[in-house]
Amino acid sequence: MKEAIISKLIKSQPSLSFIDPFLDSFPNVHLYLVGGAVRDTLLGRRMLEMDFDFVIRGLTSDEVKAWFSTEGEVNLVGH
């Protein structure tokens, strides 16, 4: 049930349309949507900002920066 709620969130946000192409480019990478957007969605709260946080496992920070360089702003934390 909770997976369906998060899936609906992802499909409803144009800014998250990178997910499928990203995973197609890196099929062995683990991509996790985390943070306030997940919490607010699961609690039924309206998000005030479209701010999405991800954990990416299986790529170097340089690989992440290179792929996202044409996709928009990326703020790498804890790399």
PDB file of C-alpha atoms in Angstrom:
ATOM      1  CA  MET A   1       0.000   0.000   0.000  1.00  0.00           C
ATOM      2  CA  LYS A   2       2.710   2.499   0.969  1.00  0.00           C
ATOM      3  CA  GLU A   3       4.665   1.606  -2.173  1.00  0.00           C
ATOM      4  CA  ALA A   4       1.611   2.593  -4.244  1.00  0.00           C
ATOM      5  CA  ILE A   5       1.455   5.977  -2.508  1.00  0.00           C
ATOM      6  CA  ILE A   6       5.115   6.681  -3.250  1.00  0.00           C
ATOM      7  CA  SER A   7       4.737   5.423  -6.822  1.00  0.00           C
ATOM      8  CA  LYS A   8       1.845   7.846  -7.309  1.00  0.00           C
ATOM      9  CA  LEU A   9       3.997  10.690  -5.958  1.00  0.00           C
ATOM     10  CA  ILE A  10       6.806   9.862  -8.375  1.00  0.00           C
ATOM     11  CA  LYS A  11       4.485   9.678 -11.377  1.00  0.00           C
ATOM     12  CA  SER A  12       2.767  12.954 -10.458  1.00  0.00           C
ATOM     13  CA  GLN A  13       5.970  15.020 -10.324  1.00  0.00           C
ATOM     14  CA  PRO A  14       7.485  16.071 -13.657  1.00  0.00           C
ATOM     15  CA  SER A  15      10.746  16.872 -11.868  1.00  0.00           C
ATOM     16  CA  LEU A  16      11.121  13.154 -11.116  1.00  0.00           C
ATOM     17  CA  SER A  17      10.859  12.056 -14.751  1.00  0.00           C
ATOM     18  CA  PHE A  18      14.621  11.435 -14.752  1.00  0.00           C
ATOM     19  CA  ILE A  19      14.229   8.286 -12.637  1.00  0.00           C
ATOM     20  CA  ASP A  20      13.507   5.754 -15.408  1.00  0.00           C
ATOM     21  CA  PRO A  21      16.199   7.069 -17.802  1.00  0.00           C
ATOM     22  CA  PHE A  22      18.688   7.210 -14.925  1.00  0.00           C
ATOM     23  CA  LEU A  23      17.999   3.617 -13.920  1.00  0.00           C
ATOM     24  CA  ASP A  24      18.114   2.540 -17.580  1.00  0.00           C
ATOM     25  CA  SER A  25      21.591   4.128 -17.824  1.00  0.00           C
ATOM     26  CA  PHE A  26      22.761   2.463 -14.616  1.00  0.00           C
ATOM     27  CA  PRO A  27      20.831  -0.797 -14.137  1.00  0.00           C
ATOM     28  CA  ASN A  28      22.998  -1.940 -11.196  1.00  0.00           C
ATOM     29  CA  VAL A  29      22.599   1.260  -9.203  1.00  0.00           C
ATOM     30  CA  HIS A  30      20.348   1.531  -6.164  1.00  0.00           C
ATOM     31  CA  LEU A  31      18.298   4.745  -6.079  1.00  0.00           C
ATOM     32  CA  TYR A  32      16.287   5.557  -2.963  1.00  0.00           C
ATOM     33  CA  LEU A  33      13.831   8.426  -2.556  1.00  0.00           C
ATOM     34  CA  VAL A  34      14.230   9.620   1.045  1.00  0.00           C
ATOM     35  CA  GLY A  35      13.542  12.577   3.266  1.00  0.00           C
ATOM     36  CA  GLY A  36      10.696  14.965   3.831  1.00  0.00           C
ATOM     37  CA  ALA A  37       8.846  14.285   0.581  1.00  0.00           C
ATOM     38  CA  VAL A  38       8.480  10.623   1.509  1.00  0.00           C
ATOM     39  CA  ARG A  39       7.475  11.436   5.089  1.00  0.00           C
ATOM     40  CA  ASP A  40       4.910  14.050   4.056  1.00  0.00           C
ATOM     41  CA  THR A  41       3.405  11.820   1.371  1.00  0.00           C
ATOM     42  CA  LEU A  42       3.027   8.877   3.732  1.00  0.00           C
ATOM     43  CA  LEU A  43       1.456  11.101   6.383  1.00  0.00           C
ATOM     44  CA  GLY A  44      -0.923  12.658   3.853  1.00  0.00           C
ATOM     45  CA  ARG A  45       0.606  16.109   4.258  1.00  0.00           C
ATOM     46  CA  ARG A  46       0.776  18.602   1.431  1.00  0.00           C
ATOM     47  CA  MET A  47       4.344  19.329   0.386  1.00  0.00           C
ATOM     48  CA  LEU A  48       5.153  23.011   0.550  1.00  0.00           C
ATOM     49  CA  GLU A  49       8.236  22.664  -1.624  1.00  0.00           C
ATOM     50  CA  MET A  50       9.097  20.286  -4.410  1.00  0.00           C
ATOM     51  CA  ASP A  51      12.351  19.222  -2.795  1.00  0.00           C
ATOM     52  CA  PHE A  52      13.360  15.613  -3.316  1.00  0.00           C
ATOM     53  CA  ASP A  53      16.256  13.823  -1.672  1.00  0.00           C
ATOM     54  CA  PHE A  54      17.833  10.639  -2.954  1.00  0.00           C
ATOM     55  CA  VAL A  55      20.429   8.163  -1.830  1.00  0.00           C
ATOM     56  CA  ILE A  56      22.350   6.699  -4.771  1.00  0.00           C
ATOM     57  CA  ARG A  57      24.489   3.610  -4.232  1.00  0.00           C
ATOM     58  CA  GLY A  58      26.786   2.132  -6.823  1.00  0.00           C
ATOM     59  CA  LEU A  59      28.147   5.272  -8.516  1.00  0.00           C
ATOM     60  CA  THR A  60      30.935   7.679  -7.742  1.00  0.00           C
ATOM     61  CA  SER A  61      30.074  11.313  -7.110  1.00  0.00           C
ATOM     62  CA  ASP A  62      31.775  12.198 -10.415  1.00  0.00           C
ATOM     63  CA  GLU A  63      29.532   9.763 -12.295  1.00  0.00           C
ATOM     64  CA  VAL A  64      26.452  11.231 -10.622  1.00  0.00           C
ATOM     65  CA  LYS A  65      27.540  14.809 -11.424  1.00  0.00           C
ATOM     66  CA  ALA A  66      28.297  13.909 -15.044  1.00  0.00           C
ATOM     67  CA  TRP A  67      24.905  12.281 -15.638  1.00  0.00           C
ATOM     68  CA  PHE A  68      22.925  15.020 -13.920  1.00  0.00           C
ATOM     69  CA  SER A  69      24.893  17.892 -15.466  1.00  0.00           C
ATOM     70  CA  THR A  70      22.245  18.179 -18.195  1.00  0.00           C
ATOM     71  CA  GLU A  71      19.274  17.423 -15.950  1.00  0.00           C
ATOM     72  CA  GLY A  72      19.269  20.372 -13.567  1.00  0.00           C
ATOM     73  CA  GLU A  73      20.583  21.257 -10.154  1.00  0.00           C
ATOM     74  CA  VAL A  74      22.295  18.615  -8.090  1.00  0.00           C
ATOM     75  CA  ASN A  75      23.510  19.093  -4.552  1.00  0.00           C
ATOM     76  CA  LEU A  76      25.710  16.199  -3.494  1.00  0.00           C
ATOM     77  CA  VAL A  77      25.850  15.648   0.251  1.00  0.00           C
ATOM     78  CA  GLY A  78      27.940  13.076   2.038  1.00  0.00           C
ATOM     79  CA  HIS A  79      29.841  11.847  -0.975  1.00  0.00           C
TER      80      HIS A  79
END
